[in-house]
Coordinates of C-alpha atoms and ligand atoms in Angstrom, one line a residue:
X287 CA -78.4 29.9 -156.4
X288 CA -75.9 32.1 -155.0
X289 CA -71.9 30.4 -155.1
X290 CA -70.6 30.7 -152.1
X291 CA -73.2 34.2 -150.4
X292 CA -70.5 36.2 -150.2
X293 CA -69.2 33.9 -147.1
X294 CA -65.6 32.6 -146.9
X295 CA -66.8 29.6 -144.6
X296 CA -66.8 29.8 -140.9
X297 CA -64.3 30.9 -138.0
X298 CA -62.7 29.0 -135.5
X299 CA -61.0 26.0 -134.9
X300 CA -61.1 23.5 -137.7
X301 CA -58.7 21.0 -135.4
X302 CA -59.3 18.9 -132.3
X303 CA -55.7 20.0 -131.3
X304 CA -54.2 16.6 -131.9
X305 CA -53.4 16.9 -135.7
X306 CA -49.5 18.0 -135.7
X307 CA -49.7 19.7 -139.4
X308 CA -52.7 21.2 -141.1
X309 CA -52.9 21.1 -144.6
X310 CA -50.7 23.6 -146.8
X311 CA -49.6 23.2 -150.3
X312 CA -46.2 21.8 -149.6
X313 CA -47.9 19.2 -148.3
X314 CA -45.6 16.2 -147.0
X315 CA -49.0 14.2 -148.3
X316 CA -48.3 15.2 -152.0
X317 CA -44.5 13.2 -152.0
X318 CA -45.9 10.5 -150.7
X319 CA -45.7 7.5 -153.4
X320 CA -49.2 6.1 -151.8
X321 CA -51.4 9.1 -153.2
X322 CA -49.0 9.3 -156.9
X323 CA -51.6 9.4 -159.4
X324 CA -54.8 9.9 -157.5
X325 CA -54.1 13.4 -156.1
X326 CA -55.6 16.7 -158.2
X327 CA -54.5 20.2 -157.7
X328 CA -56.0 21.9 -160.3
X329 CA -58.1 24.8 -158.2
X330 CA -60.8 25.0 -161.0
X331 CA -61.5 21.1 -160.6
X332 CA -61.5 21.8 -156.5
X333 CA -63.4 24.4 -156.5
X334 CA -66.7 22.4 -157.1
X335 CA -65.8 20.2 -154.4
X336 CA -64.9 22.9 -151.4
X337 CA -68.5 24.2 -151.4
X338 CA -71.3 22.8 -150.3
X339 CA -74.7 22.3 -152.1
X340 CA -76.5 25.4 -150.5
X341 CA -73.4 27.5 -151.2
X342 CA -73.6 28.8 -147.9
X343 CA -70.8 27.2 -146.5
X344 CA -67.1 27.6 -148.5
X345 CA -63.8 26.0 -147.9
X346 CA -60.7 25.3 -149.3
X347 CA -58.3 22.5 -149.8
X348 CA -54.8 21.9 -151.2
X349 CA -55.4 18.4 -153.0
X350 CA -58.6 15.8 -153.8
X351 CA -57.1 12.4 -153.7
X352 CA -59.9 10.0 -155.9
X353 CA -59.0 6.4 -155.1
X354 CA -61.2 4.3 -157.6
X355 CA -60.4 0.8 -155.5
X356 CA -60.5 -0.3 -152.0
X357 CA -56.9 -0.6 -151.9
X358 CA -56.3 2.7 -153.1
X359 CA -58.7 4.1 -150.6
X360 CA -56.7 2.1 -147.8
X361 CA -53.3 3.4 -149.5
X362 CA -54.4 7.0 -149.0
X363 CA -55.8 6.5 -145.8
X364 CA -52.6 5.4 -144.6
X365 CA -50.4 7.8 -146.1
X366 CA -52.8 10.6 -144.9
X367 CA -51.8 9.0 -141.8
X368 CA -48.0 8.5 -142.0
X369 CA -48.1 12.6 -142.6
X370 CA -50.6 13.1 -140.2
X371 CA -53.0 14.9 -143.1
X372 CA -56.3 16.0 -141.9
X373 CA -58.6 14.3 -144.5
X374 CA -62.8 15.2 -145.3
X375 CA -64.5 12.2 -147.2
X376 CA -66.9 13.4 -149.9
X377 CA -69.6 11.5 -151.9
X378 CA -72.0 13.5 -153.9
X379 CA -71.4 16.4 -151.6
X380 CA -75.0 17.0 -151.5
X381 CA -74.8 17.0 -147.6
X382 CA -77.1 19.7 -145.8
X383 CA -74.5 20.6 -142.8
X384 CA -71.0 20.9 -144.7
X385 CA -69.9 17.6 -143.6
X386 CA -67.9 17.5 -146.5
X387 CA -66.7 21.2 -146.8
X388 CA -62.9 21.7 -145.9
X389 CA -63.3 24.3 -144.3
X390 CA -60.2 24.3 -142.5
X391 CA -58.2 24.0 -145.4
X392 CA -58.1 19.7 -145.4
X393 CA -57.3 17.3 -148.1
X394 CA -60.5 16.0 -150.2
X395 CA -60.9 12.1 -150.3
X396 CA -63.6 11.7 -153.0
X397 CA -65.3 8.7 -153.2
X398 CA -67.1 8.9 -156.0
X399 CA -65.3 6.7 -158.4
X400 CA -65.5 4.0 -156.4
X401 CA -68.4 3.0 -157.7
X402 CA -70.5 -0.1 -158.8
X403 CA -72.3 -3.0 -158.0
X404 CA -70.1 -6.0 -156.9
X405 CA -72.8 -8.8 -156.4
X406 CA -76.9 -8.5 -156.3
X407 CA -78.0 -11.6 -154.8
X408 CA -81.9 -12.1 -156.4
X409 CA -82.9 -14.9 -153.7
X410 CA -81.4 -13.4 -150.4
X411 CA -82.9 -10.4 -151.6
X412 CA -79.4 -8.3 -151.2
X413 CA -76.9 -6.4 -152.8
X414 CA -72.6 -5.6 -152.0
X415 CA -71.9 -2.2 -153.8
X416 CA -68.9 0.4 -153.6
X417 CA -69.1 3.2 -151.3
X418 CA -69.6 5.8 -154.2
X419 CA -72.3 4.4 -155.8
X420 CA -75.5 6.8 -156.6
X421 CA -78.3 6.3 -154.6
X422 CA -80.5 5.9 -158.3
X423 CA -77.8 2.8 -159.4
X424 CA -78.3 1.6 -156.3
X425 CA -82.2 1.6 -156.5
X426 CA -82.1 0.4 -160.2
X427 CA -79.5 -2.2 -159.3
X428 CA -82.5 -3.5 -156.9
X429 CA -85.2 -3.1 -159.1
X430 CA -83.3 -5.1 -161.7
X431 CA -83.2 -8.2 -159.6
X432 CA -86.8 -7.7 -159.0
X433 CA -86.4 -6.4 -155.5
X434 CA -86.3 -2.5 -154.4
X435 CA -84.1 -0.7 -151.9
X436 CA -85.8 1.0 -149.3
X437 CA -84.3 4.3 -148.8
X438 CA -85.3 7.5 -151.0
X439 CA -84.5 10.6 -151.4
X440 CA -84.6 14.2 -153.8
X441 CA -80.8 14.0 -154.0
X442 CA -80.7 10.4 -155.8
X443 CA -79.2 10.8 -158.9
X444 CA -75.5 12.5 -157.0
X445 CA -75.8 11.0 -153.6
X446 CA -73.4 8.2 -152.7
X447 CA -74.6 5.0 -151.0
X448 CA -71.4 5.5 -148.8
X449 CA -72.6 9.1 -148.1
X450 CA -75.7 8.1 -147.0
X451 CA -74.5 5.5 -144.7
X452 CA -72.2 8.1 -142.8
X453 CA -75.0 10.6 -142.9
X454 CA -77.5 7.7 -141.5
X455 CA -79.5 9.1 -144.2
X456 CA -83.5 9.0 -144.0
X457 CA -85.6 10.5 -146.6
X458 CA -89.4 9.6 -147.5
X459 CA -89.9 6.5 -146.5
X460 CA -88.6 6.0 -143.2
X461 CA -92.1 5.8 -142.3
X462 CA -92.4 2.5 -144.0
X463 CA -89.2 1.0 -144.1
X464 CA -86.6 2.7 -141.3
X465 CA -83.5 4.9 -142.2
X466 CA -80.3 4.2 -143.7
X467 CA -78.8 2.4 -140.8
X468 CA -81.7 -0.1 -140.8
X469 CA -81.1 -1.2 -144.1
X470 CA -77.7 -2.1 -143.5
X471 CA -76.5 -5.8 -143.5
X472 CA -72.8 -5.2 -143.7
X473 CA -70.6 -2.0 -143.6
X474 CA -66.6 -2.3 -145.2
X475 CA -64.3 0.8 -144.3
X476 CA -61.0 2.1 -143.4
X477 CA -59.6 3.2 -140.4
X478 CA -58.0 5.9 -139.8
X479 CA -54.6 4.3 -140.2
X480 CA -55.6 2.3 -143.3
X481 CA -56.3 -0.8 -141.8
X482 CA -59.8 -2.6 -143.9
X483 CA -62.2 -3.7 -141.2
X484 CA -66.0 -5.1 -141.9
X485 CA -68.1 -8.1 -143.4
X486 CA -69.9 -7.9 -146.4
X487 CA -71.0 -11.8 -146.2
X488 CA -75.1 -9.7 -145.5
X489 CA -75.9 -12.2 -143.0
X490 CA -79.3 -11.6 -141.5
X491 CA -79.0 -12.8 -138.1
X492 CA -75.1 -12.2 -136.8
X493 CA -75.0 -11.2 -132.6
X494 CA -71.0 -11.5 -132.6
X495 CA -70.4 -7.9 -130.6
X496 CA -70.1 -4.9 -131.5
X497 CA -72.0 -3.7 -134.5
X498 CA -69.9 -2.2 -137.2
X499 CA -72.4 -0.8 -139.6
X500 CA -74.9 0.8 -136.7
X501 CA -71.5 2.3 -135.2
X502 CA -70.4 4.0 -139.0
X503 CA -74.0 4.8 -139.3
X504 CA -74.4 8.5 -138.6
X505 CA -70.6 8.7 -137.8
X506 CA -69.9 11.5 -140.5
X507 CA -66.7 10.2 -141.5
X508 CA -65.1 11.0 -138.5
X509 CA -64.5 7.4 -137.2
X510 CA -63.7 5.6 -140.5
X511 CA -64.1 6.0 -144.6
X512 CA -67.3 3.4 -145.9
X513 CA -65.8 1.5 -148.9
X514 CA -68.5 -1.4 -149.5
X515 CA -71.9 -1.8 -148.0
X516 CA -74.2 -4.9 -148.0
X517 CA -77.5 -4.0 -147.9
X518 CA -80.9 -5.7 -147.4
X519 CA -83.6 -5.2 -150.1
X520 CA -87.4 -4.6 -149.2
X521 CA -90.2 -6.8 -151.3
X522 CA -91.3 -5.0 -154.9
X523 CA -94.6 -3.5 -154.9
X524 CA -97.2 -4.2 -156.9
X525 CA -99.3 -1.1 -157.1
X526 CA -99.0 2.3 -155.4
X527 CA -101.2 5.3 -155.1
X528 CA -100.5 9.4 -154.3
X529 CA -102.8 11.7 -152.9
X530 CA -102.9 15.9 -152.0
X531 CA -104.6 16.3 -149.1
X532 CA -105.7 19.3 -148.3
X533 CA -106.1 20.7 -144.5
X534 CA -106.7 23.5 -142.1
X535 CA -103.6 23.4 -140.6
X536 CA -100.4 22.3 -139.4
X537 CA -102.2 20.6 -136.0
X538 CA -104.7 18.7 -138.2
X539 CA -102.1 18.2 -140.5
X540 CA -100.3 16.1 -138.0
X541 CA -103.6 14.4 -136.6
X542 CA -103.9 13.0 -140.0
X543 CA -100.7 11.7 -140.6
X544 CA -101.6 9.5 -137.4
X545 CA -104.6 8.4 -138.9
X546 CA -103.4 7.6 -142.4
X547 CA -100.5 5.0 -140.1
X548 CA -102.9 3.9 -138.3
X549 CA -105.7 2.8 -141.1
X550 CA -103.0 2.3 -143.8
X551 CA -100.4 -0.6 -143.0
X552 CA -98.6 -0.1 -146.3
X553 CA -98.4 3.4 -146.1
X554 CA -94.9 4.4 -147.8
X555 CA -95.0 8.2 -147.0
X556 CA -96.4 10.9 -145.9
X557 CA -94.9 14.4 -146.2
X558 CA -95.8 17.8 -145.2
X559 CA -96.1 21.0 -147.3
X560 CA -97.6 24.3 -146.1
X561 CA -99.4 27.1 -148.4
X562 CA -96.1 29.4 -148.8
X563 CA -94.0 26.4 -149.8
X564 CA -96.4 24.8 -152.6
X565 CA -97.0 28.9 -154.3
X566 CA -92.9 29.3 -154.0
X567 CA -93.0 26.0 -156.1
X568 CA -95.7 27.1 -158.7
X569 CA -93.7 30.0 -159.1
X570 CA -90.3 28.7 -160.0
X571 CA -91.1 25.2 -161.6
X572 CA -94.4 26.4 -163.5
X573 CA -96.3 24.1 -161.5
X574 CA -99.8 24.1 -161.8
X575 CA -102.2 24.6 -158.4
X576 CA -103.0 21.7 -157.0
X577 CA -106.2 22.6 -156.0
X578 CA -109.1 25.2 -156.7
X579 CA -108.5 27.3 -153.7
X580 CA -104.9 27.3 -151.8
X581 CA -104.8 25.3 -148.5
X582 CA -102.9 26.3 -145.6
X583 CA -101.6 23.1 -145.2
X584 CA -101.2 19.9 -147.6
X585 CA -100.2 16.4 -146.8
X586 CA -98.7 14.0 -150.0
X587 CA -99.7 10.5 -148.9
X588 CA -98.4 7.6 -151.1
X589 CA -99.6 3.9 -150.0
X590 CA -97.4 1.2 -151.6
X591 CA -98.3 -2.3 -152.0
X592 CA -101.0 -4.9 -153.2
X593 CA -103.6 -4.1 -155.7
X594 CA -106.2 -2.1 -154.5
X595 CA -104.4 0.9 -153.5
X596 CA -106.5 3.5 -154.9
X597 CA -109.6 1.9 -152.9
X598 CA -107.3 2.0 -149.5
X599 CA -106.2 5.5 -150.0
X600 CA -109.8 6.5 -150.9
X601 CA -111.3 5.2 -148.2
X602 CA -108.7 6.0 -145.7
X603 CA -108.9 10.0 -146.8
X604 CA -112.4 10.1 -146.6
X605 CA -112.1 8.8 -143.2
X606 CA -109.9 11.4 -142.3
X607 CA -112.0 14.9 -140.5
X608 CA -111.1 18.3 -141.7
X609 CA -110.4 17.7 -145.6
X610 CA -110.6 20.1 -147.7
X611 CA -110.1 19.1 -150.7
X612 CA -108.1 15.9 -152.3
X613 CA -106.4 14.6 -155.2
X614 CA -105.2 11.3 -156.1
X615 CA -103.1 10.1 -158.7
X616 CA -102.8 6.3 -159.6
X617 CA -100.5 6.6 -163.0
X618 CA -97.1 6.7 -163.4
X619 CA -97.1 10.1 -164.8
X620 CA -99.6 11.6 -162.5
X621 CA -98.3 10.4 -159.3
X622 CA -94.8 12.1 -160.3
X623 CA -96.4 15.0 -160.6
X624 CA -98.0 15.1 -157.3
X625 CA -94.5 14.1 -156.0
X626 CA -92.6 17.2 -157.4
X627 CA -94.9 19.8 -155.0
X628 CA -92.9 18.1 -152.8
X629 CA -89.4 17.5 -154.2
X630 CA -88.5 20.5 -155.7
X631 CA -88.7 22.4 -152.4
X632 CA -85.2 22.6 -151.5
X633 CA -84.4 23.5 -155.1
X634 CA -86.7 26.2 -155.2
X635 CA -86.0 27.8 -152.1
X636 CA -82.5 27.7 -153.2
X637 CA -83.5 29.7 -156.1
X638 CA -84.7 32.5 -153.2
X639 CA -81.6 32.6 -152.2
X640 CA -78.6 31.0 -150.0
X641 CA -80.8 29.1 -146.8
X642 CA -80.4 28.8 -143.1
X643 CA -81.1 25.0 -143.5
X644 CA -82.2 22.9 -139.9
X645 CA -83.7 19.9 -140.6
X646 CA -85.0 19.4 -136.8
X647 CA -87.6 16.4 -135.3
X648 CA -90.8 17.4 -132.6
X649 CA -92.4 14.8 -130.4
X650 CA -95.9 14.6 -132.8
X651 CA -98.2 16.5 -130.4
X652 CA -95.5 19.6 -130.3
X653 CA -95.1 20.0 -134.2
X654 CA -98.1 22.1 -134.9
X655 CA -96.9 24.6 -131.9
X656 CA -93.3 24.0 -133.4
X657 CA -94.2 25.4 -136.6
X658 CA -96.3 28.4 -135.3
X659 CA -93.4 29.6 -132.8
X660 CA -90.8 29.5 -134.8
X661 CA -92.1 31.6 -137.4
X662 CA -93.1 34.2 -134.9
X663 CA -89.7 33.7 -133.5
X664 CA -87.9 34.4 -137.0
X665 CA -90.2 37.2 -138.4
X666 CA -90.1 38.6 -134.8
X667 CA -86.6 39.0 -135.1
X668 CA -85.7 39.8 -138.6
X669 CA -89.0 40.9 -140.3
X670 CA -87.7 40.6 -144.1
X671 CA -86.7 37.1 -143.4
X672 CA -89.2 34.3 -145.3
X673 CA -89.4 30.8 -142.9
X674 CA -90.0 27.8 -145.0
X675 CA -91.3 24.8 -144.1
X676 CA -91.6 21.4 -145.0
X677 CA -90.9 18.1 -144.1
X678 CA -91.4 14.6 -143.8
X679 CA -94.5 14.6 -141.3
X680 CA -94.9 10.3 -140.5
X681 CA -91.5 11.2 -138.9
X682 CA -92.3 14.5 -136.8
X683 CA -89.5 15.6 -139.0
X684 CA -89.7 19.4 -140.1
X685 CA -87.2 20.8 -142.5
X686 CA -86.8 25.0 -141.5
X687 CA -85.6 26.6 -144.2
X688 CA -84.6 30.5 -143.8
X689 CA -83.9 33.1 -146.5
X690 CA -84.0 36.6 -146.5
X691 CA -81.8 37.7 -143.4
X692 CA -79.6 40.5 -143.4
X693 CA -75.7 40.5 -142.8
X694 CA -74.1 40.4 -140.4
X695 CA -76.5 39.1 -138.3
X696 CA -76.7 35.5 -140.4
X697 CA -72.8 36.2 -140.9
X698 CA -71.4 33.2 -138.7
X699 CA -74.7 31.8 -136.7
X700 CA -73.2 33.3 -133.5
X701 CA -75.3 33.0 -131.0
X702 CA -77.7 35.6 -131.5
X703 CA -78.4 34.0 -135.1
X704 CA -81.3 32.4 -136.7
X705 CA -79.6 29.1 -135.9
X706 CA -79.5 29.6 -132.9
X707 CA -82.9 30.6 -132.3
X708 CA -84.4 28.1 -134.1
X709 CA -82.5 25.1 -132.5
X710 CA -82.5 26.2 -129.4
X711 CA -86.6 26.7 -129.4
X712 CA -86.7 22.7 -130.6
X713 CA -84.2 21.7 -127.8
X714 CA -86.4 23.7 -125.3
X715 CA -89.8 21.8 -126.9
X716 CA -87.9 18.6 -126.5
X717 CA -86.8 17.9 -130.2
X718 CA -83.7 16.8 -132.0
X719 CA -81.8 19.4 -133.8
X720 CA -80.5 17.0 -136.5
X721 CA -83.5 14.7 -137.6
X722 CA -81.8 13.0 -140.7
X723 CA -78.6 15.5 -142.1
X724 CA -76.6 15.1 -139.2
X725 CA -74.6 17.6 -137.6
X726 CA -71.8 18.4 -140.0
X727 CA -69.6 21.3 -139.4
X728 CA -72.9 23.7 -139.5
X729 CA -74.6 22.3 -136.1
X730 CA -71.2 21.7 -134.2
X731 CA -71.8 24.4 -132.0
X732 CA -76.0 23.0 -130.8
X733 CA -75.0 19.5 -130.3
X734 CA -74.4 20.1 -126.6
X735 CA -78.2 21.0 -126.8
X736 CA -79.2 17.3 -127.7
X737 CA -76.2 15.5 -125.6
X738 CA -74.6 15.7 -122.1
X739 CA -71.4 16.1 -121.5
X740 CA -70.9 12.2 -120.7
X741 CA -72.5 11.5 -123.9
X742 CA -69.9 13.7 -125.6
X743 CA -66.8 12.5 -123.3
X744 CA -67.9 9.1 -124.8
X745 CA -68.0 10.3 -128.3
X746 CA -64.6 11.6 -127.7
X747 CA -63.1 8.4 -126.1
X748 CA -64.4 6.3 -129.3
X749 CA -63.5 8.5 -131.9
X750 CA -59.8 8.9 -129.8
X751 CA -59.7 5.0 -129.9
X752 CA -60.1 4.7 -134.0
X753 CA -58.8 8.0 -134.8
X754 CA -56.1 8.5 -132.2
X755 CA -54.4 11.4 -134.5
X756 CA -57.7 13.1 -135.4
X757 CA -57.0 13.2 -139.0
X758 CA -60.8 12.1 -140.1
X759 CA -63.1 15.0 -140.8
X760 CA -61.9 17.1 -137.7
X761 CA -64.1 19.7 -137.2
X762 CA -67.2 17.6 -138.2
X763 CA -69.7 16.5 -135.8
X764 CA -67.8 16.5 -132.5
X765 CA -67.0 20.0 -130.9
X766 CA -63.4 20.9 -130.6
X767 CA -62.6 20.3 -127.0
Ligands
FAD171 C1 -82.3 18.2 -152.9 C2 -81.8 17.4 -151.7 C3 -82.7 16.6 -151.0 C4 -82.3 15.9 -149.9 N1 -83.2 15.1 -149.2 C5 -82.7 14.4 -148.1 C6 -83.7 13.6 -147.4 O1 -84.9 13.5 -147.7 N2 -83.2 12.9 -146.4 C7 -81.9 13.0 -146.0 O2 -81.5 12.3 -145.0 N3 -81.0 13.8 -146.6 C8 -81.4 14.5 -147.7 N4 -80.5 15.3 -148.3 C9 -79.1 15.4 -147.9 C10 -78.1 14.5 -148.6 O3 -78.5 14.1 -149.8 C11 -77.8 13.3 -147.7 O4 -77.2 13.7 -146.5 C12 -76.9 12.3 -148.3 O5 -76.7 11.2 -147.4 C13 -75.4 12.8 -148.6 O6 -74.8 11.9 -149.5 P1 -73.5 12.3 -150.3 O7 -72.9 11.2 -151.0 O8 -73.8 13.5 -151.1 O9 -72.5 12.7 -149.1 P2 -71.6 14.0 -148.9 O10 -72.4 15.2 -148.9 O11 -70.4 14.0 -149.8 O12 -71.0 13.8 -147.4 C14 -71.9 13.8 -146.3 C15 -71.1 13.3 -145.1 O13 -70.8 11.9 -145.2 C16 -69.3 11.8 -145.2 N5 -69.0 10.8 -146.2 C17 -69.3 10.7 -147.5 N6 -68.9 9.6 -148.1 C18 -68.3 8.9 -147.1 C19 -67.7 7.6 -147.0 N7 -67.6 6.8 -148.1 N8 -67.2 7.2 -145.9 C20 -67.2 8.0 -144.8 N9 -67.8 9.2 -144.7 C21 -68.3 9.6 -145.9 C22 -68.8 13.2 -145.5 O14 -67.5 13.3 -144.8 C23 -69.8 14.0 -144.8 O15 -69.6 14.1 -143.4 C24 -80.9 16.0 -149.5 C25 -80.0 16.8 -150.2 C26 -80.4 17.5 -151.3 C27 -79.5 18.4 -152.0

């Protein structure tokens, strides 16, 4: 994968105007007795945590301050505060839309060692764990008390739980059991001035106001930093069951994703893959062909639940019209293997080279017209390019992934770029531009596509009301005003 394409990150304004001082090495920040201790300067140790995972988007940043308590979090929340520091949280830094990437030269606040499970509670069926806990210790944490946590995704083993939270995560089995934000009991964070709000007491049924954790759900880390999450844990299943389907296209594609939900209640995902996308995987992973005779589109269906699975999945295939051809894997070791055609896609068309990445959603009956225009759109434009796509298709979500265009014209995503095509053809087909990654710094520019502008005023009046100095991920998610 290519560190950093040649790009220094992105021009413009990195502040909302109200932060007095922008970070410089003299920081006030660094004298400040709060952060003694927890602050690293060492460039070589930074420079793994200014980039972001496709490489195309690189900052820079003075300091990473790495609190490994609440308190310590809360201390360097304040002091960022007292010198009114601009500060970008970080998990994993696996983020899609350099939410995390300094790129205006901010201080890191890396959550990652603030880690661990606090209490799994085996008869309420819950769990209270730190902000930087992986997304795997968090599902083996679940699976230990003989639960499992709903939420997956490829990015497990370095994704935080916190980062998840602020990216309202969703992943492959939103289709069964919601996204992040529905899986959340009780949210702890800081506020911008360092004062601890939340309850972690995971009560089921709690109408007292405003809702904390569906308000920091999705908020990027621009309205406060997640410290502890209590989250609710979905029943164990007993048996589970993958299938390759293979189909015409993407239109019948998406007519039998609708049947499989419809004839399969404990359907657990069902996820799209198209003909370019499963040969690009062959190719760099050495995977094997799936079946005799390439398909221009493939469904991976995976049913979740009581015994009998194979039966249901059978049964519900062969009910489906248009098959081509199946496969279906009951075995530990066989349904994993189904399951990397689909998981090593962002890896492998990293290995192409660095990605114009829009993860977008289309109303169901527009996807298949989605997917054909938007090629046309890119190829008509920049004929070398390569359009990949995949996605999670129970969830009309499509991930676009774009390699292959020439500099300048992918230089910045002006507004002749590929970003700009592409988001602005799902706006015009009614869609979201940000399905599950969120908006980051890399979609700033298109949220006025999805929003009006009293939507946004709002946005701005909340995020004024918590953040009143702007110091929280400025530059992230709302546009400079
Ligand atoms: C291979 C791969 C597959 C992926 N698959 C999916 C998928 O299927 N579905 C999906 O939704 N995403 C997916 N992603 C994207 C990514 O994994 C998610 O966005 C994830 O939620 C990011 O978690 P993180 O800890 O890495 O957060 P980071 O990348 O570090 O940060 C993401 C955002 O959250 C903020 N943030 C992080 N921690 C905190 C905190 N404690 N408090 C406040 N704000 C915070 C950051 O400021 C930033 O805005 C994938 C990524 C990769 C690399």
């Amino acid at each position: 994968m290519n560190a950093g394409g040649g790009r220094t990150g992105h021009r413009g304004p990195r502040f909302n105007g109200r932060v007095p001082g922008r970070a410089t090495p003299s920081l006030p920040l660094l004298a400040d007795p709060a952060v003694a201790g927890l602050t690293v300067t060492d460039p070589d140790i930074l420079a793994g945590h200014v980039r972001d995972w496709t490489g195309r988007h690189v900052g820079s940043s003075p300091a990473m301050l790495r609190p490994s308590t609440v308190a310590e979090v809360a201390a360097c929340v304040a002091a960022c505060h007292r010198t009114a520091t601009a500060v970008v949280p970080q998990g994993g830094n696996t983020g899609l839309v350099a939410g995390a990437t300094p790129l205006g030269g901010e201080v890191l606040l890396h959550l990652g060692r603030l880690a661990g499970v606090e209490d799994a509670d085996a008869d309420a069926g819950t769990l209270v764990v730190r902000s930087g806990t992986t997304l795997a210790d968090v599902q083996a944490a679940a699976r230990a008390i003989g639960w499992e946590y709903g939420v997956d995704l490829a990015a497990r083993d370095s994704a935080t739980i916190g980062g998840t939270v602020a990216t309202n995560a969703g992943g492959l089995h939103v289709v069964r059991h919601g996204d992040t934000r529905a899986q959340l009991l009780g949210v702890e964070a800081v506020l911008a001035d360092g004062t601890l709000v939340g309850d972690l007491r995971g009560l089921r049924k709690d109408n007292t106001g405003y809702h904390l954790p569906g308000l920091l759900a999705g908020s990027e880390g621009t309205l406060a930093v997640v410290t502890r999450v209590a989250l609710r844990l979905v029943t164990p299943v007993q048996d589970r069951a993958v299938a390759l389907i293979a189909l015409d296209d993407v239109a019948s594609a998406v007519r039998a994703a609708g049947a499989l939900r419809r004839s399969l209640p404990d359907l657990s995902a069902v996820e799209l893959l198209l003909a370019d996308g499963l040969a690009l995987v062959q190719r760099t992973h050495g995977l094997a062909p799936p079946f005799a005779d390439p398909s221009p589109a493939v469904l991976l269906v995976e049913v979740a639940g009581a015994p009998g699975v194979v039966d249901r999945l059978g049964a519900a295939v062969e009910g489906i019209d248009g098959v081509g051809d199946a496969v279906v894997a009951a075995d530990p070791a066989r349904r994993a293997a189904l399951w990397r055609y689909r998981e090593v896609q962002t890896e492998a068309i990293a290995r192409v080279g660095v990605a114009h990445k829009l993860d977008v959603t289309l109303p169901a009956a527009r996807l298949a017209a989605f997917a054909e225009s938007v090629r046309a759109d890119v190829l008509g434009r920049w004929p070398d390019a390569a359009v990949w796509l995949f996605g999670h298709a129970g969830d009309g979500n499509v991930h676009v992934n774009v390699t292959g265009v020439p500099a300048p014209v992918d230089g910045e995503d002006g507004v002749d770029g590929v970003d700009d095509l592409v988001l602005r053809r799902v706006a015009a087909m009614g869609g979201s531009i940000s399905a599950e990654h969120g908006i980051g710094r890399a979609k700033v520019r298109w949220l006025h596509l999805n929003r009006t502008p009293s939507e946004l005023a709002a946005m701005r009046r909340l995020k004024l009301a918590l953040d009143p100095l702007g110091i929280l991920n400025p530059g992230a998610l709302l546009p400079p005003t």
